[in-house]
Amino acid sequence: MIRLRLFFLQLFLFVSSLHYAQEFPPINIFYTDDYQAENQNWAISQCEEGFIYVANNKGLLEYNGATWRLFETPNETIMRSVKSHDNKIFTGFYMDFGFWIKDEFGELNFTSIAKQQKVQMLEDEQIWNIVEIDGWMIFKSLQRIYLYNLESKLVKIINVENRINKLCKVNDVIYFHENKKGLFKIENGKAKLVSNHKVLKENVVVEIFNKNNKLFFITQQSGFYYFKNKELLKWNIASDDLLSNKTIYSAKQLKNKNFALGSISNGLFNLNADGTLNYKVAQNIGLNNNTVLSIFEDRENNLWLGLDNGIDCINNTSPFKMYNRKSDFLGTIYTSIVHGKNLYLGTNQGLFYRELNSKDAFKFVANTQGQVWSLTKIDNNLFCGHDSGTFIITEDKATNIFNKQGTWDILKIDDFTIIQGCYDGLYVLKKKNNFWQLENKIKGFDNSSKYLVEFDENQFFVNHEYKGVFKLTIDKELKNVTKLEKEKSLTKGIHSSILKYRNKILYASKKGVYVYHKDKATFQKDSLYSKLISDDAFISARLVYNTSSDKLWFFSKDHIKYLSPGKLSDKPNISTIPISESIPKAASGYENILHINNDVYLIGTSNGYIQVDLKSLKETSPFTVFINKVQCFETDGSKQNLNLNKSADLSYKNNNLEFFFSVPNYKKTLNTKYQYQLEGVNKTWSSPSKNYSILFENLSYGNYTFKVRGLVGALKVQILRPINLQ
């Protein structure tokens, strides 16, 4: 027992010492095992179809939303740069640069510009940067700049004396920073000095961008600078202290004018346009690795990070924000509440709190170690139902007022009386001299009382997942159960729940939602409310009612539903929020959601919480499903790729067909599923599946058309492919 107390004392001191915490967007993490190449990733780009291309130590990586493919560097060296333009993927590496074009079979093939145009590169030269402007592709090494005309194939070369740190395109002007010499721009194929200011000569420029019609710079270790009337000034921002002693290696001005700064060993800093911190992510709270070698913003405003070890994709504009800083609190969140100025989180390791709109770390409420089941506001008091009984919470203090049994939930009867649902039945607490204390246990009922609802004066329903719903009548003194019976109109159900919603009493199980009709003294299934329950993705029938927002919530494997009052009629509306199965969920049967303010909600999970802004929820963006590869083969024979651009006429021997398809959906919170149909074999569409390929074996003579459709959120799109077997 002494050890246990010491442990939680240490936990409290440790958590209290942390000073910064935050919510951050969902992050897709790709490990080297996922993309089957080497660890370092130096540049990222996106083609017109939406596929992502990454310059990796081993070659060019292509990601189509379902699978990664590696196209090794032709001379087996490290690929340093990549830029998609029109139908070509331009890349640069050791002693070579050129472009890749996808053939009719879906394979990328490389053409070397350096060899084609007989460019004599410098010894050990590598191409680190590629930009496009006015029909020219510009390739930057550390010693040279190569200008390649896309139409005439002409190559021009700009030589410099010192190392070229960065080359950028800003407002259709190409700027580059030369070590110890300053800032230059390219005019008529030649370098022209813009400024040799001391700051530019003595610092490494990481990125150049336009802000408020002024030329801005982010340096590696000295922060931001900008030109004003030809004078170079320091841009002093609120994040200067945060960035001090950090080395910035990569940077990007985002479409919303925010700044993404990738550091060496300190993760990613996302700054607002005014220089204040939006969020910071590092290895301990979501990133694959703390060194960010490259940053790219895709069409959907996702932020791709090429890391020293791995690739991450941050869903930067997602309405969801994640919180899983394990050092702030441990375990699963079972309940949460806003009380006074504080946000409280009840977990299986105790109660934690911080000011509602603060980014401070969560602090442990002393003496609450153990499982927190419920948080209930009664008048101006905050009650905590706990494995150790019942506490009243005042700011950061917990006062135990009941320690006989664990407390599930607390129900107000009047200003001086509450009934607790506990592990072994019901207990009455009375308020005397402004202090709550145990009055008595209600005799005649000893079952665990997790869900307790009063449906009439001194009459209660108690739901027990394994035994069913009990109907209790208690005497006026709240001493004894005078009548106990099972509710015959309902059947027991695992993870079932019972609650008051407005003026109704609802019981929910996997079979649906039932409403209690007092005049008939029975529950009846309700067709509208039952639409909340999902048979195919069922995990729990726990319903949660937010009185402050008047919303009734239900949770499943791949979506969240909520019922809200109709704006123009009495008929409620049911809305669905698709959410990927990969997103952490709450423990089954203990789903919880808290209305924070306006349209913002907090969802407790098994690993922290998710924050969602309903106002920011948008319909799924239009997307395309692609057939990436089709192969045919004889039984036990080698595989042959088919032309993707036209119908196939095949010998009857090649009657085994395999199709590979994908949707370039990179949002972590949205599942991508596929359905297929081979007309001539399948009469209906297949069931939705995450599988991105399908094999048909031993097909007979005939004409076939393969159809596949992608499902992302609430959208479906499809593509077809004719096949003839002769």
PDB file of N, CA and C in Angstrom, residues 286-335:
ATOM      1  N   GLY A 286       3.053  12.054 -31.541  1.00  0.00           N
ATOM      2  CA  GLY A 286       2.437  11.783 -32.828  1.00  0.00           C
ATOM      3  C   GLY A 286       3.355  11.617 -34.015  1.00  0.00           C
ATOM      4  N   LEU A 287       4.522  12.258 -34.027  1.00  0.00           N
ATOM      5  CA  LEU A 287       5.394  12.155 -35.197  1.00  0.00           C
ATOM      6  C   LEU A 287       6.192  10.860 -35.180  1.00  0.00           C
ATOM      7  N   ASN A 288       6.566  10.447 -36.382  1.00  0.00           N
ATOM      8  CA  ASN A 288       7.403   9.270 -36.572  1.00  0.00           C
ATOM      9  C   ASN A 288       8.834   9.516 -36.108  1.00  0.00           C
ATOM     10  N   ASN A 289       9.281  10.768 -36.327  1.00  0.00           N
ATOM     11  CA  ASN A 289      10.676  11.120 -36.064  1.00  0.00           C
ATOM     12  C   ASN A 289      10.757  12.628 -35.857  1.00  0.00           C
ATOM     13  N   ASN A 290      11.738  13.098 -35.106  1.00  0.00           N
ATOM     14  CA  ASN A 290      11.825  14.512 -34.747  1.00  0.00           C
ATOM     15  C   ASN A 290      12.582  15.377 -35.749  1.00  0.00           C
ATOM     16  N   THR A 291      13.203  14.777 -36.768  1.00  0.00           N
ATOM     17  CA  THR A 291      13.928  15.563 -37.769  1.00  0.00           C
ATOM     18  C   THR A 291      13.135  15.586 -39.070  1.00  0.00           C
ATOM     19  N   VAL A 292      12.707  16.790 -39.475  1.00  0.00           N
ATOM     20  CA  VAL A 292      11.846  16.967 -40.651  1.00  0.00           C
ATOM     21  C   VAL A 292      12.699  17.469 -41.806  1.00  0.00           C
ATOM     22  N   LEU A 293      12.940  16.594 -42.787  1.00  0.00           N
ATOM     23  CA  LEU A 293      13.806  16.930 -43.916  1.00  0.00           C
ATOM     24  C   LEU A 293      13.077  17.684 -45.021  1.00  0.00           C
ATOM     25  N   SER A 294      11.766  17.464 -45.150  1.00  0.00           N
ATOM     26  CA  SER A 294      11.018  18.108 -46.228  1.00  0.00           C
ATOM     27  C   SER A 294       9.561  18.270 -45.829  1.00  0.00           C
ATOM     28  N   ILE A 295       8.916  19.296 -46.414  1.00  0.00           N
ATOM     29  CA  ILE A 295       7.509  19.613 -46.131  1.00  0.00           C
ATOM     30  C   ILE A 295       6.803  19.863 -47.453  1.00  0.00           C
ATOM     31  N   PHE A 296       5.601  19.293 -47.595  1.00  0.00           N
ATOM     32  CA  PHE A 296       4.809  19.496 -48.813  1.00  0.00           C
ATOM     33  C   PHE A 296       3.330  19.578 -48.437  1.00  0.00           C
ATOM     34  N   GLU A 297       2.628  20.555 -49.020  1.00  0.00           N
ATOM     35  CA  GLU A 297       1.185  20.693 -48.802  1.00  0.00           C
ATOM     36  C   GLU A 297       0.448  20.228 -50.046  1.00  0.00           C
ATOM     37  N   ASP A 298      -0.433  19.231 -49.899  1.00  0.00           N
ATOM     38  CA  ASP A 298      -1.126  18.694 -51.072  1.00  0.00           C
ATOM     39  C   ASP A 298      -2.411  19.468 -51.362  1.00  0.00           C
ATOM     40  N   ARG A 299      -3.173  19.005 -52.340  1.00  0.00           N
ATOM     41  CA  ARG A 299      -4.362  19.736 -52.792  1.00  0.00           C
ATOM     42  C   ARG A 299      -5.444  19.833 -51.727  1.00  0.00           C
ATOM     43  N   GLU A 300      -5.485  18.842 -50.846  1.00  0.00           N
ATOM     44  CA  GLU A 300      -6.484  18.831 -49.778  1.00  0.00           C
ATOM     45  C   GLU A 300      -5.944  19.487 -48.514  1.00  0.00           C
ATOM     46  N   ASN A 301      -4.832  20.199 -48.641  1.00  0.00           N
ATOM     47  CA  ASN A 301      -4.189  20.906 -47.526  1.00  0.00           C
ATOM     48  C   ASN A 301      -3.618  19.971 -46.467  1.00  0.00           C
ATOM     49  N   ASN A 302      -3.435  18.696 -46.835  1.00  0.00           N
ATOM     50  CA  ASN A 302      -2.697  17.805 -45.946  1.00  0.00           C
ATOM     51  C   ASN A 302      -1.224  18.178 -45.979  1.00  0.00           C
ATOM     52  N   LEU A 303      -0.563  18.044 -44.854  1.00  0.00           N
ATOM     53  CA  LEU A 303       0.843  18.399 -44.735  1.00  0.00           C
ATOM     54  C   LEU A 303       1.677  17.123 -44.700  1.00  0.00           C
ATOM     55  N   TRP A 304       2.469  16.901 -45.761  1.00  0.00           N
ATOM     56  CA  TRP A 304       3.321  15.716 -45.846  1.00  0.00           C
ATOM     57  C   TRP A 304       4.722  16.066 -45.353  1.00  0.00           C
ATOM     58  N   LEU A 305       5.254  15.208 -44.516  1.00  0.00           N
ATOM     59  CA  LEU A 305       6.572  15.424 -43.945  1.00  0.00           C
ATOM     60  C   LEU A 305       7.499  14.284 -44.345  1.00  0.00           C
ATOM     61  N   GLY A 306       8.595  14.632 -45.012  1.00  0.00           N
ATOM     62  CA  GLY A 306       9.649  13.659 -45.256  1.00  0.00           C
ATOM     63  C   GLY A 306      10.601  13.704 -44.077  1.00  0.00           C
ATOM     64  N   LEU A 307      10.717  12.608 -43.374  1.00  0.00           N
ATOM     65  CA  LEU A 307      11.456  12.588 -42.108  1.00  0.00           C
ATOM     66  C   LEU A 307      12.793  11.882 -42.240  1.00  0.00           C
ATOM     67  N   ASP A 308      13.606  12.061 -41.236  1.00  0.00           N
ATOM     68  CA  ASP A 308      14.870  11.347 -41.175  1.00  0.00           C
ATOM     69  C   ASP A 308      14.633   9.846 -41.047  1.00  0.00           C
ATOM     70  N   ASN A 309      13.448   9.497 -40.591  1.00  0.00           N
ATOM     71  CA  ASN A 309      13.056   8.087 -40.525  1.00  0.00           C
ATOM     72  C   ASN A 309      11.546   7.985 -40.680  1.00  0.00           C
ATOM     73  N   GLY A 310      11.097   7.841 -41.921  1.00  0.00           N
ATOM     74  CA  GLY A 310       9.672   7.667 -42.176  1.00  0.00           C
ATOM     75  C   GLY A 310       9.036   8.831 -42.903  1.00  0.00           C
ATOM     76  N   ILE A 311       7.724   8.706 -43.098  1.00  0.00           N
ATOM     77  CA  ILE A 311       6.915   9.722 -43.777  1.00  0.00           C
ATOM     78  C   ILE A 311       5.637   9.904 -42.959  1.00  0.00           C
ATOM     79  N   ASP A 312       5.262  11.157 -42.714  1.00  0.00           N
ATOM     80  CA  ASP A 312       4.018  11.443 -42.006  1.00  0.00           C
ATOM     81  C   ASP A 312       3.138  12.347 -42.856  1.00  0.00           C
ATOM     82  N   CYS A 313       1.832  12.181 -42.677  1.00  0.00           N
ATOM     83  CA  CYS A 313       0.862  13.045 -43.356  1.00  0.00           C
ATOM     84  C   CYS A 313      -0.073  13.621 -42.302  1.00  0.00           C
ATOM     85  N   ILE A 314      -0.005  14.939 -42.102  1.00  0.00           N
ATOM     86  CA  ILE A 314      -0.840  15.621 -41.116  1.00  0.00           C
ATOM     87  C   ILE A 314      -2.074  16.174 -41.821  1.00  0.00           C
ATOM     88  N   ASN A 315      -3.262  15.770 -41.356  1.00  0.00           N
ATOM     89  CA  ASN A 315      -4.513  16.278 -41.932  1.00  0.00           C
ATOM     90  C   ASN A 315      -4.784  17.674 -41.360  1.00  0.00           C
ATOM     91  N   ASN A 316      -4.115  18.646 -41.940  1.00  0.00           N
ATOM     92  CA  ASN A 316      -3.996  19.975 -41.336  1.00  0.00           C
ATOM     93  C   ASN A 316      -5.321  20.711 -41.180  1.00  0.00           C
ATOM     94  N   THR A 317      -6.284  20.464 -42.063  1.00  0.00           N
ATOM     95  CA  THR A 317      -7.563  21.179 -41.997  1.00  0.00           C
ATOM     96  C   THR A 317      -8.687  20.287 -41.475  1.00  0.00           C
ATOM     97  N   SER A 318      -8.338  19.186 -40.859  1.00  0.00           N
ATOM     98  CA  SER A 318      -9.354  18.269 -40.348  1.00  0.00           C
ATOM     99  C   SER A 318     -10.177  18.921 -39.240  1.00  0.00           C
ATOM    100  N   PRO A 319     -11.496  18.660 -39.206  1.00  0.00           N
ATOM    101  CA  PRO A 319     -12.317  19.154 -38.085  1.00  0.00           C
ATOM    102  C   PRO A 319     -12.012  18.412 -36.790  1.00  0.00           C
ATOM    103  N   PHE A 320     -11.238  17.326 -36.900  1.00  0.00           N
ATOM    104  CA  PHE A 320     -10.855  16.551 -35.727  1.00  0.00           C
ATOM    105  C   PHE A 320      -9.485  17.003 -35.237  1.00  0.00           C
ATOM    106  N   LYS A 321      -9.335  17.071 -33.929  1.00  0.00           N
ATOM    107  CA  LYS A 321      -8.045  17.312 -33.297  1.00  0.00           C
ATOM    108  C   LYS A 321      -7.827  16.195 -32.276  1.00  0.00           C
ATOM    109  N   MET A 322      -6.581  15.747 -32.156  1.00  0.00           N
ATOM    110  CA  MET A 322      -6.267  14.621 -31.291  1.00  0.00           C
ATOM    111  C   MET A 322      -5.504  15.092 -30.056  1.00  0.00           C
ATOM    112  N   TYR A 323      -5.691  14.355 -28.973  1.00  0.00           N
ATOM    113  CA  TYR A 323      -4.883  14.596 -27.769  1.00  0.00           C
ATOM    114  C   TYR A 323      -4.522  13.245 -27.188  1.00  0.00           C
ATOM    115  N   ASN A 324      -3.243  12.899 -27.258  1.00  0.00           N
ATOM    116  CA  ASN A 324      -2.816  11.605 -26.716  1.00  0.00           C
ATOM    117  C   ASN A 324      -1.473  11.705 -26.025  1.00  0.00           C
ATOM    118  N   ARG A 325      -1.238  12.846 -25.381  1.00  0.00           N
ATOM    119  CA  ARG A 325       0.034  13.024 -24.679  1.00  0.00           C
ATOM    120  C   ARG A 325       0.018  12.158 -23.425  1.00  0.00           C
ATOM    121  N   LYS A 326       0.693  11.045 -23.501  1.00  0.00           N
ATOM    122  CA  LYS A 326       0.616  10.058 -22.430  1.00  0.00           C
ATOM    123  C   LYS A 326       1.234  10.565 -21.136  1.00  0.00           C
ATOM    124  N   SER A 327       2.119  11.533 -21.233  1.00  0.00           N
ATOM    125  CA  SER A 327       2.750  12.031 -20.013  1.00  0.00           C
ATOM    126  C   SER A 327       1.816  12.918 -19.196  1.00  0.00           C
ATOM    127  N   ASP A 328       0.717  13.378 -19.819  1.00  0.00           N
ATOM    128  CA  ASP A 328      -0.222  14.224 -19.088  1.00  0.00           C
ATOM    129  C   ASP A 328      -1.190  13.405 -18.243  1.00  0.00           C
ATOM    130  N   PHE A 329      -1.710  12.319 -18.777  1.00  0.00           N
ATOM    131  CA  PHE A 329      -2.577  11.453 -17.999  1.00  0.00           C
ATOM    132  C   PHE A 329      -2.503  10.059 -18.579  1.00  0.00           C
ATOM    133  N   LEU A 330      -2.823   9.091 -17.763  1.00  0.00           N
ATOM    134  CA  LEU A 330      -2.673   7.701 -18.169  1.00  0.00           C
ATOM    135  C   LEU A 330      -4.036   7.079 -18.401  1.00  0.00           C
ATOM    136  N   GLY A 331      -4.094   6.182 -19.383  1.00  0.00           N
ATOM    137  CA  GLY A 331      -5.255   5.326 -19.528  1.00  0.00           C
ATOM    138  C   GLY A 331      -6.394   5.896 -20.336  1.00  0.00           C
ATOM    139  N   THR A 332      -7.547   5.254 -20.168  1.00  0.00           N
ATOM    140  CA  THR A 332      -8.748   5.518 -20.944  1.00  0.00           C
ATOM    141  C   THR A 332      -9.605   6.581 -20.275  1.00  0.00           C
ATOM    142  N   ILE A 333     -10.160   7.488 -21.088  1.00  0.00           N
ATOM    143  CA  ILE A 333     -11.094   8.483 -20.563  1.00  0.00           C
ATOM    144  C   ILE A 333     -12.501   7.889 -20.587  1.00  0.00           C
ATOM    145  N   TYR A 334     -13.146   7.867 -19.415  1.00  0.00           N
ATOM    146  CA  TYR A 334     -14.488   7.312 -19.284  1.00  0.00           C
ATOM    147  C   TYR A 334     -15.554   8.393 -19.168  1.00  0.00           C
ATOM    148  N   THR A 335     -15.166   9.576 -18.754  1.00  0.00           N
ATOM    149  CA  THR A 335     -16.135  10.648 -18.566  1.00  0.00           C
ATOM    150  C   THR A 335     -15.406  11.975 -18.541  1.00  0.00           C
TER     151      THR A 335
END
